[in-house]
Coordinates of C-alpha atoms in Angstrom, one line a residue:
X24 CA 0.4 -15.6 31.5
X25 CA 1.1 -15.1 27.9
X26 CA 3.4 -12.2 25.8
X27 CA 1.6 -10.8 22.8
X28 CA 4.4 -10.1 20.3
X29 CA 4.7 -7.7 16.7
X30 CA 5.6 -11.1 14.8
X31 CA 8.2 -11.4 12.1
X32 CA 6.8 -9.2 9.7
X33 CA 9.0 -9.8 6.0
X34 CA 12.7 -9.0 6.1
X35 CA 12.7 -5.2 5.0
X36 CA 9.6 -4.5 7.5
X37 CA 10.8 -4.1 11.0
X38 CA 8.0 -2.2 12.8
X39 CA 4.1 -1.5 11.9
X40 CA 1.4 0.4 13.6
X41 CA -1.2 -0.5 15.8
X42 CA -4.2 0.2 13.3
X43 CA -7.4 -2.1 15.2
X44 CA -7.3 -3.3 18.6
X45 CA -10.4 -6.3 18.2
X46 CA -10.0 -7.0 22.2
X47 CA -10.0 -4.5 25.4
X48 CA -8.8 -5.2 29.1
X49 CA -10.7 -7.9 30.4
X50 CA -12.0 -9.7 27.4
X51 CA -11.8 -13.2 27.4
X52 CA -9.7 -14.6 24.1
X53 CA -9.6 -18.0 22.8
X54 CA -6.3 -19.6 21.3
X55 CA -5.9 -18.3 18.0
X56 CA -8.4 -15.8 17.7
X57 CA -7.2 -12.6 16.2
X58 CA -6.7 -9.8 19.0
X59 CA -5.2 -7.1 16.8
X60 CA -4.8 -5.5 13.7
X61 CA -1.3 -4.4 12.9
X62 CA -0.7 -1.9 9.6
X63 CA 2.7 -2.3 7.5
X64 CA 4.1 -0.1 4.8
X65 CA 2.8 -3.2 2.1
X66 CA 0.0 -4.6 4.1
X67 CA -2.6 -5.2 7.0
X68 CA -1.2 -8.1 9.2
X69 CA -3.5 -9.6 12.1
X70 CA -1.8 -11.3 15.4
X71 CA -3.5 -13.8 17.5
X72 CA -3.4 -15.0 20.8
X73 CA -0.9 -18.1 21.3
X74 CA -2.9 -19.0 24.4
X75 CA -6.5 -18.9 25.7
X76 CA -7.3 -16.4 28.8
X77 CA -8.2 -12.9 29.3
X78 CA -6.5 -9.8 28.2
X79 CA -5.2 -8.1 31.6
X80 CA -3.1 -5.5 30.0
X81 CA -2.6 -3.6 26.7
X82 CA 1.2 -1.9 26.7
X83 CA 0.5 -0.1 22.7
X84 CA -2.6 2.1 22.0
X85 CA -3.9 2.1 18.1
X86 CA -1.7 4.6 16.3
X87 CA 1.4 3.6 18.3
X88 CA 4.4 2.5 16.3
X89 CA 5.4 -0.9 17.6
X90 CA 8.5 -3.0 16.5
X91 CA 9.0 -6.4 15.9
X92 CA 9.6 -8.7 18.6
X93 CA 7.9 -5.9 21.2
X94 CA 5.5 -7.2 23.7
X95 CA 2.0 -5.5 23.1
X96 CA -0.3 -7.0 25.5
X97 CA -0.6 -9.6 27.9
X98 CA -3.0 -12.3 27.9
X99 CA -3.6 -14.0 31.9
X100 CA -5.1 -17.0 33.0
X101 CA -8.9 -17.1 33.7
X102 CA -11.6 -14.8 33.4
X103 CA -10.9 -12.3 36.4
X104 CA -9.7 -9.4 35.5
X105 CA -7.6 -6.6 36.9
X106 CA -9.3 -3.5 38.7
X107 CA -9.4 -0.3 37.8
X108 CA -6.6 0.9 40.6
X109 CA -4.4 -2.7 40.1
X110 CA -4.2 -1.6 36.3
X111 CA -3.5 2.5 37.0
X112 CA -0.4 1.7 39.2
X113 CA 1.0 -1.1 36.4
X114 CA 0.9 2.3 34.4
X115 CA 2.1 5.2 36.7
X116 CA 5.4 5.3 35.7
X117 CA 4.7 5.8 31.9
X118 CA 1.6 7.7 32.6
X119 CA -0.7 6.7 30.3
X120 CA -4.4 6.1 30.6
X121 CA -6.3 3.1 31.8
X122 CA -6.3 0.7 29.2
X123 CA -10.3 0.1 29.4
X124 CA -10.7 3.4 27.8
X125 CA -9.5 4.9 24.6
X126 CA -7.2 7.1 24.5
X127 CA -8.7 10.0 23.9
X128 CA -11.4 9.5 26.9
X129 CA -8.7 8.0 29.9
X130 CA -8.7 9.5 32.9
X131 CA -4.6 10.2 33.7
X132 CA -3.2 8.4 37.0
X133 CA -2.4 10.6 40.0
X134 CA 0.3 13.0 39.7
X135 CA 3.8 11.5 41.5
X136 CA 7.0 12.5 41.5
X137 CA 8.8 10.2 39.2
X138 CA 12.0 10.5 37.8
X139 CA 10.5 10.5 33.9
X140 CA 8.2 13.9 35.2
X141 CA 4.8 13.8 35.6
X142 CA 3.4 17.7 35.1
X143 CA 4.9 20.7 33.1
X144 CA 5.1 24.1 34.3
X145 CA 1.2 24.5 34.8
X146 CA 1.0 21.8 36.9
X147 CA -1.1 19.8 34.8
X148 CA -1.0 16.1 33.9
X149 CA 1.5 15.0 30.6
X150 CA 0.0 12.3 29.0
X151 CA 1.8 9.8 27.1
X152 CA 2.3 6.3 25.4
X153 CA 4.8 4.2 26.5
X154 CA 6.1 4.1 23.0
X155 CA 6.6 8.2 22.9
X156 CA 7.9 8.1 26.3
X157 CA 10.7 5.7 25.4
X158 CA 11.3 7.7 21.9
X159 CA 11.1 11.0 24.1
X160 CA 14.0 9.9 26.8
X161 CA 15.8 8.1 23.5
X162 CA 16.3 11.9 21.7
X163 CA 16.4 14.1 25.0
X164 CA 13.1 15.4 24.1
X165 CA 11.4 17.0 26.7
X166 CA 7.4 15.9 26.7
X167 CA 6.4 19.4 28.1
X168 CA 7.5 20.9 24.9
X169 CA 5.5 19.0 22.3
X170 CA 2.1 19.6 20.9
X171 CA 0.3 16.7 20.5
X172 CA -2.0 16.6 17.2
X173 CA -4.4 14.7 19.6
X174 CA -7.4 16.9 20.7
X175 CA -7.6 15.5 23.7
X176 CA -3.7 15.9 24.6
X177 CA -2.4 12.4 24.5
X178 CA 1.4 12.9 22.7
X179 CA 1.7 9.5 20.3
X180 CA 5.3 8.8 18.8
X181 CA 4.5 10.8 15.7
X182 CA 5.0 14.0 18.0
X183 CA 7.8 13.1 19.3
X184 CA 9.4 12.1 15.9
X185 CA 7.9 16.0 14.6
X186 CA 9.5 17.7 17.5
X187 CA 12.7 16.1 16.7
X188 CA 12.7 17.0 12.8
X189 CA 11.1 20.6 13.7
X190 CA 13.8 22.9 11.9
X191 CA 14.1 25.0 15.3
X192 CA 13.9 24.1 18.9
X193 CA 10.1 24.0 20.3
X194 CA 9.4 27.3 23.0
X195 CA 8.5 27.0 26.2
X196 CA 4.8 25.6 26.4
X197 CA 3.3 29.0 27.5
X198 CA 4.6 30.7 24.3
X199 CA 4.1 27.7 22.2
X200 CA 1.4 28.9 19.6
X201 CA -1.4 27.5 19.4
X202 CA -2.4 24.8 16.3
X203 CA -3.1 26.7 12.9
X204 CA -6.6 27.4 12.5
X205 CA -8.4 28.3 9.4
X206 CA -8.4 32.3 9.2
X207 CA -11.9 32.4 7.5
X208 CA -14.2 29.8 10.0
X209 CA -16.4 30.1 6.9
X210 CA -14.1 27.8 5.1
X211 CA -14.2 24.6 7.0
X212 CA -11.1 22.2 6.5
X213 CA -10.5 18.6 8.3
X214 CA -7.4 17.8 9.0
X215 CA -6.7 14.4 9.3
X216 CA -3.4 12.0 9.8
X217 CA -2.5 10.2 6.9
X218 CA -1.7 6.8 7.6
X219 CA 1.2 4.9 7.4
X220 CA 0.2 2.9 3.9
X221 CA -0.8 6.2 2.6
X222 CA 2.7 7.9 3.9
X223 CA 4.5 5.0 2.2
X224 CA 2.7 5.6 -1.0
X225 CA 3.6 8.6 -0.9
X226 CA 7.3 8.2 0.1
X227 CA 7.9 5.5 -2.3
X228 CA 6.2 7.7 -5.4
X229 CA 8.6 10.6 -4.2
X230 CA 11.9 8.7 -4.3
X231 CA 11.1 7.0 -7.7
X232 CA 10.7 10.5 -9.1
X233 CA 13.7 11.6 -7.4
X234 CA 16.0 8.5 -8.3
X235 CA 14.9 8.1 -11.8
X236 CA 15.4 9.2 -15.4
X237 CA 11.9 8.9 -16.1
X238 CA 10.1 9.7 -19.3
X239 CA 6.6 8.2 -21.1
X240 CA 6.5 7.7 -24.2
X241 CA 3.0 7.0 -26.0
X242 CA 0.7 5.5 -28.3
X243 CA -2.7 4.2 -29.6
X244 CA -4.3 1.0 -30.0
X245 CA -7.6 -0.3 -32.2
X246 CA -9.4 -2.2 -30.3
X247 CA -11.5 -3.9 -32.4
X248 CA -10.2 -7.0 -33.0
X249 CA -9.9 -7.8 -29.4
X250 CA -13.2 -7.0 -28.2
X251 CA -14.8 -8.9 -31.6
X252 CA -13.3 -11.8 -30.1
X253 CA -13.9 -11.6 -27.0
X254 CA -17.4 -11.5 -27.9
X255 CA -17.2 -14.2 -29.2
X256 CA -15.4 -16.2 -27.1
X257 CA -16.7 -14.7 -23.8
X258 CA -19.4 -17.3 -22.9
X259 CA -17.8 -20.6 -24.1
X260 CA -14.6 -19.1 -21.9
X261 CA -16.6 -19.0 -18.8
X262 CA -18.4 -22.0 -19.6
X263 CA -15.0 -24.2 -19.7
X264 CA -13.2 -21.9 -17.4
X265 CA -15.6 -22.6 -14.3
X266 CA -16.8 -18.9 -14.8
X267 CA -13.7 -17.1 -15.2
X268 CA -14.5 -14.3 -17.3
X269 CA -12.4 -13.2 -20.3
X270 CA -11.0 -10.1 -19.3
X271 CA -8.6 -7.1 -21.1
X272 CA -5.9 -8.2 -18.8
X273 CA -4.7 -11.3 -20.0
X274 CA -4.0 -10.1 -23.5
X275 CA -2.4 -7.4 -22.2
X276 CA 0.0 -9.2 -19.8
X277 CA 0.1 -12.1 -22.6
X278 CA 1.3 -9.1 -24.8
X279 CA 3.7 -7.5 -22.3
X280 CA 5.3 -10.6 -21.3
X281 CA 5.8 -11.1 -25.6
X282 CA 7.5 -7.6 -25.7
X283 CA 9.6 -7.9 -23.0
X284 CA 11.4 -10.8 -24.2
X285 CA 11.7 -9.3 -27.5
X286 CA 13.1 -6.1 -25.3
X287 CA 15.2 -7.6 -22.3
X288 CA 16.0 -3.9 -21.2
X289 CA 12.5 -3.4 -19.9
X290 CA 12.4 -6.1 -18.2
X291 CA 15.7 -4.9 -15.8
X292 CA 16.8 -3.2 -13.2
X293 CA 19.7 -1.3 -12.1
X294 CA 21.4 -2.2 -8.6
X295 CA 24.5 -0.2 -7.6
X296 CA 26.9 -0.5 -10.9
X297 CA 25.4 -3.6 -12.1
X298 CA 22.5 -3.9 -14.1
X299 CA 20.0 -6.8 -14.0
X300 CA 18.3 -8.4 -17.0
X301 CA 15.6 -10.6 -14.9
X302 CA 14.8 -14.0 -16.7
X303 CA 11.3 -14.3 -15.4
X304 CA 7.9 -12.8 -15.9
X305 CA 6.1 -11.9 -13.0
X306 CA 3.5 -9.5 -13.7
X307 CA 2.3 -6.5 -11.1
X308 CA -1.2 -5.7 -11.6
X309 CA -2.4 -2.0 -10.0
X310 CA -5.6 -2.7 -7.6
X311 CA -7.2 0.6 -6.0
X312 CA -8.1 0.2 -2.6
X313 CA -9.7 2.3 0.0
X314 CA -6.2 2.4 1.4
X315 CA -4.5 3.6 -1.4
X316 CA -3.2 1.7 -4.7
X317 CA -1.5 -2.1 -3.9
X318 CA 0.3 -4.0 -6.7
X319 CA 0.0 -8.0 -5.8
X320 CA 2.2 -9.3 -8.4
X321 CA 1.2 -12.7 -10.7
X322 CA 3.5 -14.9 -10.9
X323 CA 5.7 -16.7 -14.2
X324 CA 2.8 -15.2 -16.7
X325 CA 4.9 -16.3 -19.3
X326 CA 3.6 -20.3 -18.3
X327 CA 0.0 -19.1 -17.5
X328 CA -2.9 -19.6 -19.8
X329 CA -5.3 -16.9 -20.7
X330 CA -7.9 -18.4 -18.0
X331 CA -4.8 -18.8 -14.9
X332 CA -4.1 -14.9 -15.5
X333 CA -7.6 -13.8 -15.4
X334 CA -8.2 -15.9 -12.2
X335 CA -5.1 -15.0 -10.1
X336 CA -6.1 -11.6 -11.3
X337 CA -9.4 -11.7 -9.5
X338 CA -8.0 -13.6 -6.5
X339 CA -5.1 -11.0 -5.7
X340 CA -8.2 -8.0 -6.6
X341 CA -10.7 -9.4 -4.0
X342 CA -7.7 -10.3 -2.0
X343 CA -7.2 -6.6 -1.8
X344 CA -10.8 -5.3 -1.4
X345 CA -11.2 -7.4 1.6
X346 CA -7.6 -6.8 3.0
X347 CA -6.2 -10.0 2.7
X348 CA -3.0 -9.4 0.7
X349 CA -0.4 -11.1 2.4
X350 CA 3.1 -9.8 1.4
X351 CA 4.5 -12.8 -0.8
X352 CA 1.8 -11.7 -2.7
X353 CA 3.5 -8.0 -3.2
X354 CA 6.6 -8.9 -3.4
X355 CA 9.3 -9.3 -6.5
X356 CA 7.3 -8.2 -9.7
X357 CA 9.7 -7.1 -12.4
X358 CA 7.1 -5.1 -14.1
X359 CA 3.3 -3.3 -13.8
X360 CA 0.5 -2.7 -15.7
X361 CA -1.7 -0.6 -14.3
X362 CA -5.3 0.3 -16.0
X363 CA -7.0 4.2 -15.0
X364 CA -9.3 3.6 -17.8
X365 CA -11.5 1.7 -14.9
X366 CA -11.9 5.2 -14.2
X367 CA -12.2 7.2 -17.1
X368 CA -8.9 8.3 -17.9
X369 CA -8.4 9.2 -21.2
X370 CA -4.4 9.9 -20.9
X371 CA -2.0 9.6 -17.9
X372 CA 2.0 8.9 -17.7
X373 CA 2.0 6.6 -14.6
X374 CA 5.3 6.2 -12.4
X375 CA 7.4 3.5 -12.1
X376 CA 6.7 1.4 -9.4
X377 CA 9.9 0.4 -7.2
X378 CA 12.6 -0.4 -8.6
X379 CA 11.3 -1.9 -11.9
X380 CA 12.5 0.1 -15.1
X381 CA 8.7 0.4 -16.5
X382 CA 5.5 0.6 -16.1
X383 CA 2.4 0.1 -19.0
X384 CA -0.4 2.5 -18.2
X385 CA -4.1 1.5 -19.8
X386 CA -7.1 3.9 -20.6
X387 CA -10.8 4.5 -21.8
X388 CA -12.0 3.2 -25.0
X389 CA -13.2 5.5 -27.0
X390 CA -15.0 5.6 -29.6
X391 CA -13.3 8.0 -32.5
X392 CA -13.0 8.6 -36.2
X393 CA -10.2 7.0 -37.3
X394 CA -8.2 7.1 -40.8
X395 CA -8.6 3.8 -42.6
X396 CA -6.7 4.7 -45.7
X397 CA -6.0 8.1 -47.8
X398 CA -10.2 7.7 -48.7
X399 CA -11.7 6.7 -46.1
X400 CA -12.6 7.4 -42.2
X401 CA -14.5 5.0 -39.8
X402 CA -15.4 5.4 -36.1
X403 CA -13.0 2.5 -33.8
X404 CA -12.9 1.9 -30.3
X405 CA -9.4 3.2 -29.7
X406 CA -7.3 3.4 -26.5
X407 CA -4.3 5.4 -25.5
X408 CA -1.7 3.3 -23.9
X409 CA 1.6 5.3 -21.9
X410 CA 5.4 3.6 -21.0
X411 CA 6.8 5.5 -18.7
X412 CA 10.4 4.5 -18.4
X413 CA 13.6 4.6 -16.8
X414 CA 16.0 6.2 -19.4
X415 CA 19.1 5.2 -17.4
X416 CA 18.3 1.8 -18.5
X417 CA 15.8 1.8 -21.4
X418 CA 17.0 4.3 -24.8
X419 CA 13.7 5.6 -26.6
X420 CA 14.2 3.3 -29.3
X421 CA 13.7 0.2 -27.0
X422 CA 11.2 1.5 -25.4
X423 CA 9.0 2.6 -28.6
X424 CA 9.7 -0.5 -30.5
X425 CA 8.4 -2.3 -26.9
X426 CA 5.0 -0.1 -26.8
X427 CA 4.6 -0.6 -30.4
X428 CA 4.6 -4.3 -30.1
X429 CA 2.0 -4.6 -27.6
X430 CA 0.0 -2.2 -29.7
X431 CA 0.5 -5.0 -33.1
X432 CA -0.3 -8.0 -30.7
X433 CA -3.7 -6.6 -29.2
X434 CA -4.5 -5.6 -32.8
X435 CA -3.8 -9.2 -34.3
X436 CA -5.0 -11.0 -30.9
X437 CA -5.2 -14.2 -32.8
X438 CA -0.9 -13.9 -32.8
X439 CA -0.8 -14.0 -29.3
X440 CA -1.3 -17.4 -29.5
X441 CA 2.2 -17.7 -31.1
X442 CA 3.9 -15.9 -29.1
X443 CA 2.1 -17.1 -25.6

């Protein structure tokens, strides 16, 4: 018999959810093979089976928040499996349902009388995950008094954890309210639970607003030059690049890596009294996923070539579509470029991510009538480009002199190499 266990996660992640269970009670597992799917605050993390066998018990349901080091199922020896009834009275005393079924569709065991309470006051069944009944007896929370957001009943940890921050005591169950409906059933809503990388977006976005001076500051840039010579450039790139292609990116982090060594403060970050100037140059790039936004970093651009940027850059993006971000890859950037022009943003002021001091937000090119001199107007691709900053650390001076200089570089590309 073998203990499936949350593994060590990173050191600042001590618990994840269950998110995809790839194997039910009674399937057969081979050593190694992934079994489940667990979901962090940074990223997806799949656990596999130490040993071969057959899974003959499942102790955390998907959604359940499970910490590290806690057993989660248990893998036996050979291919028989547990019966129904041999697998029901493993479970009585936490009442929960037979793990061949989901949630939502178990069948609760026979009502006892154990000391954890089995019914509420109508004598019908209270059904539980271990993980809510162990959060439940932890608080003195009373399992008869919660409203699960389940539709089917089963109470999770999440409605334990909202009982406990509810701003008054719950009522008794037969003058607890029913669920908030829509008044109007003519305006049809779905409600849905965020999960926990969306919550953790959000979190994270909220305290950086809360904890920061921050204010973006703004400018324009004339894009000609750079995509004249990328055109040019483009196929003989890929040719002797093995089909890299020659992106926007890499002058941009090939010009933000120049201006922050020219402006140090950008390039910091304040911990407790002290403030630290970082001395290296790893580069977070924003990636949309259908998860919500991730920021794999790329490492010492300042030493990269043109061609090494644009191909970690596609690594760590198809890294992300498929959900293979690992988090060494997430971790440690000291500053982030993030580009909403992918999606036709015209003007944004992006937040800080983390505790970095700034953050260089890209746009559309668009075509407009620009001012060439006192005489004359022509039409330029131009972009807006945004700096939202921390002021604690960054004065406006620093900060404008920082966006201006990425504005000079991509207009004279050809300087970049002089400053790479």
């Amino acid at each position: 018999m073998a203990e499936i266990r949350v593994p060590e996660l990173a050191e600042s992640i001590t618990e994840g959810t269950i998110s995809t269970w790839f194997k039910q009670v009674g399937d057969t597992v081979e050593k190694g093979e992934n079994i489940v799917e667990l979901e962090t605050d940074k990223v997806n993390v799949e656990v596999i089976s130490e040993e071969a066998g057959v899974i003959t018990e499942i102790k955390a349901q998907e959604g359940d928040t499970v910490e590290v080091g806690s057993v989660i199922a248990i893998v036996g020896e050979g291919g028989a499996t547990q019966s129904p009834s041999q697998t029901e009275t493993q479970n009585q005393t936490e009442s929960i349902p037979v793990p061949e079924n989901k949630a939502g569709d178990a069948t609760p065991a026979p009502a006892q009388s154990s000391e954890t309470g089995e019914s509420n006051e109508k004598g019908s069944r209270i059904i539980a995950t271990p993980s809510a009944r162990k959060y439940a007896r932890e608080h003195g929370i009373d399992l008869a008094t919660i409203n699960p957001l389940d539709p089917k009943g089963l109470i999770r940890s999440h409605d334990v954890k909202n009982a406990i921050n509810a701003p008054t005591q719950p009522v008794a169950p037969a003058q607890t309210p029913a669920p908030a409906k829509p008044e109007n059933p003519s305006k049809p809503v779905i409600r849905e639970k965020m999960s926990r990388r969306r919550k953790t977006i959000a979190n994270k976005l909220l305290e950086v607003s809360q904890n920061t001076a921050m204010l973006t500051t703004f400018n324009e840039i004339d894009m000609t030059n750079v995509m004249d010579l990328r055109k040019r450039k483009k196929d003989a790139f890929q040719e002797n690049h093995d089909g890299t292609r020659l992106g926007f990116m890499s002058f941009f982090t090939k010009a933000v890596v120049a201006a922050l060594k020219k402006y140090p403060a950008v390039n910091a970050e304040i911990d407790g009294d002290d403030l630290i100037l970082k001395q290296f140059y790893d580069i977070g790039v924003a990636v949309s996923t259908d998860e919500g936004l991730v920021v794999p970093v790329v490492r010492d651009c300042d030493k990269k070539n043109f061609a090494e940027i644009e191909g970690s850059i596609y690594d760590l993006a198809v890294k992300a579509r498929d959900k293979k971000l690992g988090l060494d890859d997430m971790m440690g950037g000291s500053f982030t470029i993030t580009n909403g022009g992918v999606f036709g943003s015209l003007m944004s002021t992006p937040i800080i991510n983390g505790t970095q001091a700034a953050i260089l937000g890209m746009h559309s090119i668009v075509t407009r009538p620009v001012a060439i001199d006192k005489e004359r107007m022509e039409n330029r691709p131009m972009m807006y480009v945004a700096l939202s900053y921390d002021h604690r650390i960054i004065d406006g001076k620093e900060a404008v002199g920082f966006l201006k200089t990425v504005k000079e570089l991509i207009e004279s590309p050809e300087d970049l190499l002089l400053e790479s």
